[in-house]
């Protein structure tokens, strides 16, 4: 049974217009994205400066400030919108959902730090390239991803309500359709000499973007 103390007053704004629904969804998500970007960027850039022994540099100080501001934004966002949707009641389920999102942030920071560490006399900070990586770094990061992502996905899905679960399924379906449409066309274009070699990470990012856009569009309809 849910205690009455676990519930908060649902937002007084009963406006269900497209603009109102967009504001209720977009404002939390944009604040979250801004805070997370600052936090991860500050941590990664700070780790790189430490690896370069630039411990007294302006860059390191700037990365610390950016990280602190980003952390403040993320914490404030979760306190106001535990599920990143304004007006949702705060219940034990939504608290568990928010903790799963915190775990996802921690996982992202860990992956970022792994790629920012020094390796072989240089910095392995080429996460967005296809260049070679040290074997231990590549295998370790791959294992971390293979174990962490399914676990976080299972925890998040378990604590979703029916509405959130349907939105997730719709977004995942759109991402799958994006991949099955773009990947073969890119592959054929490459074989025909009119496109560069297919890049799996570009396709990966494309799937995420397509899923997010579909999820957001379904929320607003």
C-alpha atoms as one frame of an Amber mdcrd trajectory, in Angstrom:
protein
   0.000   0.000   0.000   1.270   3.467  -0.844   1.285   5.923   2.034  -0.336
   9.281   1.479   2.975  10.833   2.471   4.513   9.283  -0.640   2.276  11.295
  -2.927   2.769  14.842  -4.064   0.195  17.123  -5.520  -0.115  16.696  -9.252
   0.595  19.837 -11.212  -2.240  22.338 -11.076  -1.893  23.069 -14.760  -4.719
  21.066 -16.358  -4.036  22.458 -19.813  -3.759  19.445 -22.117  -2.908  21.358
 -25.284   0.035  20.324 -27.434   2.096  23.271 -26.182   1.377  22.476 -22.539
   2.245  18.791 -22.967   5.439  19.750 -24.765   6.458  22.106 -21.945   5.757
  19.501 -19.271   7.946  17.002 -21.093  10.597  19.158 -22.746  11.544  21.362
 -19.809  12.668  18.498 -17.519  14.408  16.655 -20.358  16.291  19.733 -21.581
  17.424  20.637 -18.061  18.536  17.058 -17.510  20.411  16.945 -20.821  22.164
  20.251 -20.107  23.200  19.180 -16.625  24.391  15.761 -17.713  26.383  17.237
 -20.597  28.159  19.660 -18.266  28.780  16.955 -15.673  30.220  14.365 -18.064
  32.208  16.938 -20.028  33.698  18.375 -16.836  34.681  14.942 -15.535  36.193
  13.793 -18.821  38.108  17.025 -19.459  39.310  17.112 -15.857  40.572  13.529
 -16.084  42.461  14.392 -19.260  44.104  17.407 -17.588  45.147  15.296 -14.594
  46.564  12.675 -16.967  48.598  15.429 -18.622  49.796  16.643 -15.197  48.044
  19.973 -15.759  46.839  20.012 -12.154  47.284  23.778 -11.804  45.840  24.742
 -15.178  42.862  26.940 -15.965  41.409  24.062 -17.977  41.268  21.844 -14.884
  39.613  24.594 -12.844  37.092  25.145 -15.614  36.297  21.444 -15.813  35.691
  21.334 -12.056  33.337  24.317 -12.231  31.470  22.810 -15.198  31.154  19.484
 -13.373  29.813  21.122 -10.209  27.254  23.162 -12.145  26.198  20.081 -14.091
  25.826  18.020 -10.907  23.719  20.765  -9.317  21.404  20.867 -12.353  21.032
  17.075 -12.414  20.256  16.879  -8.679  17.788  19.770  -8.880  16.081  18.158
 -11.871  15.612  14.866 -10.052  14.303  16.600  -6.947  11.663  18.476  -8.925
  10.841  15.881 -11.603  11.806  12.375 -10.391  10.742  10.753 -13.668  11.628
  13.754 -15.831   7.922  14.377 -16.408   6.390  17.308 -14.618   3.285  16.444
 -12.617   3.990  12.747 -11.955   3.245  11.720  -8.357   6.266  10.739  -6.296
   5.728   7.141  -5.211   8.061   4.282  -4.219   7.994   3.148  -7.863   8.984
   6.546  -9.236  11.744   6.776  -6.638  13.145   3.438  -7.792  12.858   4.645
 -11.381  14.799   7.795 -10.559  17.510   5.770  -8.819  17.830   3.644 -11.948
  18.392   6.852 -13.894  21.033   7.911 -11.349  22.734   4.546 -11.889  22.662
   5.172 -15.642  24.396   8.519 -15.094  27.038   6.827 -12.954  27.521   4.186
 -15.622  27.962   6.879 -18.289  30.535   8.658 -16.130  32.449   5.421 -15.630
  32.585   4.754 -19.371  33.726   8.348 -19.952  36.523   8.051 -17.403  37.675
   4.738 -18.883  38.243   6.410 -22.227  39.912   9.447 -20.684  42.657   7.548
 -18.881  46.258   7.636 -20.172  47.434   4.617 -22.114  50.720   3.812 -23.762
  52.170   7.273 -23.231  49.188   9.033 -24.768  45.569   9.718 -23.901  42.958
   7.214 -24.971  40.403   9.959 -25.432  39.261   8.940 -28.901  35.848   7.565
 -27.945  34.283   8.976 -31.113  36.858   7.631 -33.549  37.525   4.234 -35.095
  41.209   4.268 -34.165  42.884   1.354 -32.391  42.619   1.027 -28.616  44.694
  -0.938 -26.111  43.316  -4.454 -25.771  42.668  -4.201 -22.042  40.784  -0.934
 -22.475  38.656  -2.186 -25.370  37.803  -5.532 -23.759  37.175  -3.989 -20.343
  34.861  -1.304 -21.709  33.004  -3.868 -23.846  32.449  -6.168 -20.853  31.332
  -3.224 -18.741  28.803  -2.297 -21.416  27.566  -5.871 -21.911  26.952  -6.346
 -18.180  25.834  -2.843 -17.193  23.392  -1.950 -19.960  21.127  -5.039 -19.775
  21.037  -4.765 -15.975  20.079  -1.101 -16.024  17.524  -1.720 -18.782  15.893
  -4.509 -16.760  15.716  -2.392 -13.598  14.304   0.588 -15.480  11.683  -1.465
 -17.339  10.582  -3.197 -14.137   9.834   0.126 -12.477   7.956   1.673 -15.401
   4.198   1.966 -15.394   2.124   0.780 -18.349   2.153   4.167 -20.073   5.937
   4.553 -19.864   6.428   0.964 -21.013   4.260   1.496 -24.103   6.170   4.685
 -24.915   9.461   2.809 -24.602   8.258   0.008 -26.868   7.086   2.523 -29.481
  10.471   4.302 -29.407  12.377   1.024 -29.639  10.252  -0.016 -32.623  11.036
   3.273 -34.382  14.755   2.764 -33.723  14.568  -0.748 -35.180  12.779   0.547
 -38.282  15.438   3.243 -38.692  18.183   0.621 -38.617  16.466  -1.777 -41.017
  15.891   1.089 -43.449  19.206   2.937 -43.316  21.737   0.119 -42.780  20.984
  -1.863 -45.987  20.796   1.309 -48.093  24.147   2.520 -46.720  25.708  -0.905
 -47.278  24.493  -1.037 -50.890  25.619   2.539 -51.503  29.082   1.639 -50.213
  29.290  -1.398 -52.442  28.214   0.753 -55.369  30.981   3.251 -54.663  28.742
   6.223 -53.878  28.876   6.168 -50.051  31.654   5.723 -47.488  32.049   2.477
 -45.579  29.172   1.934 -43.105  30.013   3.017 -39.562  28.288   1.009 -36.845
  28.559   3.774 -34.248  26.893   6.318 -36.552  24.054   3.831 -37.000  23.949
   3.317 -33.225  23.583   7.041 -32.591  20.985   7.256 -35.358  18.916   4.519
 -33.712  19.033   6.372 -30.373  17.994   9.655 -31.985  15.146   8.018 -33.915
  13.926   6.263 -30.753  14.026   9.483 -28.737  12.153  11.490 -31.388   9.479
   8.792 -31.711   9.099   8.567 -27.931   8.747  12.328 -27.634   6.269  12.527
 -30.510   4.088   9.825 -28.960   4.091  11.656 -25.621   2.734  14.755 -27.323
  -0.080  13.039 -29.225
